Amino acid sequence: MVVTQEDIDAFQEDIVNPYFALAEFIRSFGASLDPMLWVKLVEEELKELYDEKRNTPEHLKEYADLLYVFTGLDLVSNERLGTLVPEEERANIVSLMGRTERMLQEYLQHYGEETVGKAFTRVHRSNMSKLGEDGKPIKREDGKVLKGPNYRAPDLDDLL
Ligand SMILES: [Mg+2]
């Protein structure tokens, strides 16, 4: 009997710790440690979340995306925000992070911890499935990560 990764995923719905997940993602993809890039990603995902209707799988997906990049920003900001970011940007970033955190908190209460944890974990697995057959990221010339042959989009339909 051949047990596929999909079977395992379906059977054991464990929930990953966001910080471990982002550390794994950043290491595996050689992702940027520049806080300003992560700020841009948080702004993009905030917009995507605003554009979706509450209580839809699409909204939950954007929530998980926002939690994903926010955790990434938090991770790379811990030591660097005070030293690497231009002083005039710092107040903006602190305010963006505050707004994002309130938004994340609001929908954490709305959807519940278990649903959010599952959605985040599925988005993380989907992101990790972008790796190529050799376990290495496939990148375009400008550094953008491309989806490998094993890529699977996250399916959140059953969570709502
Ligand atoms: Mg998104």
Coordinates of C-alpha atoms and ligand atoms in Angstrom, one line a residue:
M1 CA 0.0 0.0 0.0
V2 CA 1.3 3.4 -0.9
V3 CA 0.5 6.2 1.5
T4 CA 0.8 9.5 -0.2
Q5 CA 1.6 12.8 1.4
E6 CA -1.9 13.9 0.8
D7 CA -3.2 10.9 2.8
I8 CA -1.0 11.9 5.7
D9 CA -2.0 15.5 5.5
A10 CA -5.7 14.5 5.5
F11 CA -5.3 12.1 8.4
Q12 CA -3.2 14.2 10.8
E13 CA -4.3 17.8 10.8
D14 CA -1.5 19.0 13.1
I15 CA -1.1 22.7 13.5
V16 CA 2.2 24.4 13.0
N17 CA 3.7 27.2 15.1
P18 CA 3.7 30.3 12.9
Y19 CA 7.3 31.3 13.9
F20 CA 8.7 27.8 13.2
A21 CA 6.8 27.8 9.9
L22 CA 8.2 31.1 8.8
A23 CA 11.7 30.2 9.9
E24 CA 11.4 27.0 7.7
F25 CA 10.0 29.0 4.8
I26 CA 12.7 31.7 5.0
R27 CA 15.5 29.1 5.2
S28 CA 14.1 26.8 2.5
F29 CA 13.6 29.6 0.0
G30 CA 16.5 31.8 1.0
A31 CA 13.8 34.5 1.5
S32 CA 14.8 38.1 2.2
L33 CA 15.6 39.2 5.7
D34 CA 15.0 42.8 4.8
P35 CA 12.2 44.2 6.9
M36 CA 11.2 46.7 4.2
L37 CA 10.3 43.9 1.8
W38 CA 8.1 42.2 4.5
V39 CA 6.4 45.5 5.1
K40 CA 5.5 45.6 1.5
L41 CA 4.1 42.1 1.7
V42 CA 2.0 43.0 4.8
E43 CA 0.6 46.0 3.0
E44 CA -0.3 43.8 0.0
E45 CA -2.0 41.1 2.1
L46 CA -3.9 43.7 4.2
K47 CA -5.4 45.0 0.9
E48 CA -6.2 41.5 -0.3
L49 CA -8.0 40.8 3.0
Y50 CA -10.0 44.0 2.8
D51 CA -11.1 43.0 -0.7
E52 CA -12.7 39.7 0.4
K53 CA -16.0 39.1 2.0
R54 CA -16.1 37.8 5.6
N55 CA -17.0 34.2 6.2
T56 CA -15.7 32.9 2.9
P57 CA -12.8 30.5 2.2
E58 CA -11.2 33.4 0.2
H59 CA -11.3 35.7 3.3
L60 CA -9.9 33.0 5.5
K61 CA -7.1 32.4 3.0
E62 CA -6.2 36.1 2.9
Y63 CA -6.3 36.1 6.7
A64 CA -3.8 33.2 6.8
D65 CA -1.7 35.0 4.2
L66 CA -1.7 38.1 6.3
L67 CA -0.7 36.2 9.4
Y68 CA 2.0 34.5 7.4
V69 CA 3.7 37.7 6.2
F70 CA 3.1 39.5 9.5
T71 CA 4.9 36.7 11.3
G72 CA 7.7 37.0 8.7
L73 CA 7.9 40.7 9.4
D74 CA 7.9 40.2 13.1
L75 CA 10.6 37.6 12.8
V76 CA 13.0 39.7 10.7
S77 CA 12.2 42.9 12.6
N78 CA 13.0 41.8 16.1
E79 CA 16.6 42.8 16.0
R80 CA 16.7 44.9 12.9
L81 CA 14.0 47.4 13.1
G82 CA 16.0 49.8 15.3
T83 CA 19.2 49.5 13.2
L84 CA 18.5 48.7 9.6
V85 CA 15.3 50.7 8.9
P86 CA 15.6 54.4 8.1
E87 CA 14.5 56.4 11.1
E88 CA 11.6 58.2 9.2
E89 CA 10.2 54.8 8.3
R90 CA 10.2 53.3 11.8
A91 CA 7.0 55.1 13.1
N92 CA 5.1 54.0 9.9
I93 CA 6.1 50.4 10.4
V94 CA 5.3 50.4 14.1
S95 CA 1.8 51.8 13.2
L96 CA 1.3 49.3 10.3
M97 CA 2.2 46.5 12.7
G98 CA -0.2 47.7 15.3
R99 CA -3.1 48.0 12.8
T100 CA -2.3 44.6 11.4
E101 CA -2.1 43.0 14.9
R102 CA -5.5 44.4 15.8
M103 CA -7.0 43.1 12.5
L104 CA -5.4 39.6 13.1
Q105 CA -6.8 39.6 16.7
E106 CA -10.3 40.6 15.6
Y107 CA -10.5 37.7 13.1
L108 CA -8.8 35.3 15.4
Q109 CA -11.7 35.8 17.7
H110 CA -14.2 35.7 14.8
Y111 CA -13.0 32.4 13.2
G112 CA -11.6 30.8 16.3
E113 CA -8.1 29.5 17.1
E114 CA -8.6 26.0 15.6
T115 CA -9.9 27.2 12.3
V116 CA -7.2 29.8 12.0
G117 CA -4.5 27.3 13.0
K118 CA -5.7 24.8 10.4
A119 CA -5.9 27.5 7.7
F120 CA -2.4 28.8 8.5
T121 CA -1.0 25.3 8.4
R122 CA -2.5 24.5 5.1
V123 CA -1.3 27.8 3.6
H124 CA 2.2 26.9 4.9
R125 CA 2.1 23.4 3.4
S126 CA 1.0 24.9 0.1
N127 CA 3.8 27.5 0.2
M128 CA 6.4 24.8 1.0
S129 CA 5.0 22.7 -2.0
K130 CA 6.4 25.3 -4.3
L131 CA 9.9 23.8 -3.8
G132 CA 11.3 21.9 -6.8
E133 CA 11.8 18.1 -7.0
D134 CA 15.3 18.6 -5.5
G135 CA 13.9 20.4 -2.5
K136 CA 15.4 23.7 -3.8
P137 CA 13.4 26.8 -4.7
I138 CA 12.8 27.6 -8.3
K139 CA 13.4 31.3 -8.9
R140 CA 12.9 33.7 -11.8
E141 CA 15.8 35.9 -12.7
D142 CA 14.6 38.7 -10.5
G143 CA 14.3 36.4 -7.5
K144 CA 10.6 35.8 -7.5
V145 CA 9.8 32.2 -6.4
L146 CA 8.0 30.2 -9.0
K147 CA 5.7 27.2 -8.3
G148 CA 7.3 23.8 -8.8
P149 CA 5.8 20.7 -10.2
N150 CA 4.5 19.5 -6.8
Y151 CA 2.7 22.8 -6.0
R152 CA -0.7 22.4 -4.4
A153 CA -3.1 25.3 -3.7
P154 CA -4.5 25.3 -0.1
D155 CA -8.1 24.0 0.2
L156 CA -9.9 25.7 3.0
D157 CA -13.5 25.1 1.9
D158 CA -14.3 22.6 4.7
L159 CA -13.1 25.0 7.4
L160 CA -16.1 27.3 7.3
Ligands
MG1 MG -3.0 36.8 -0.4

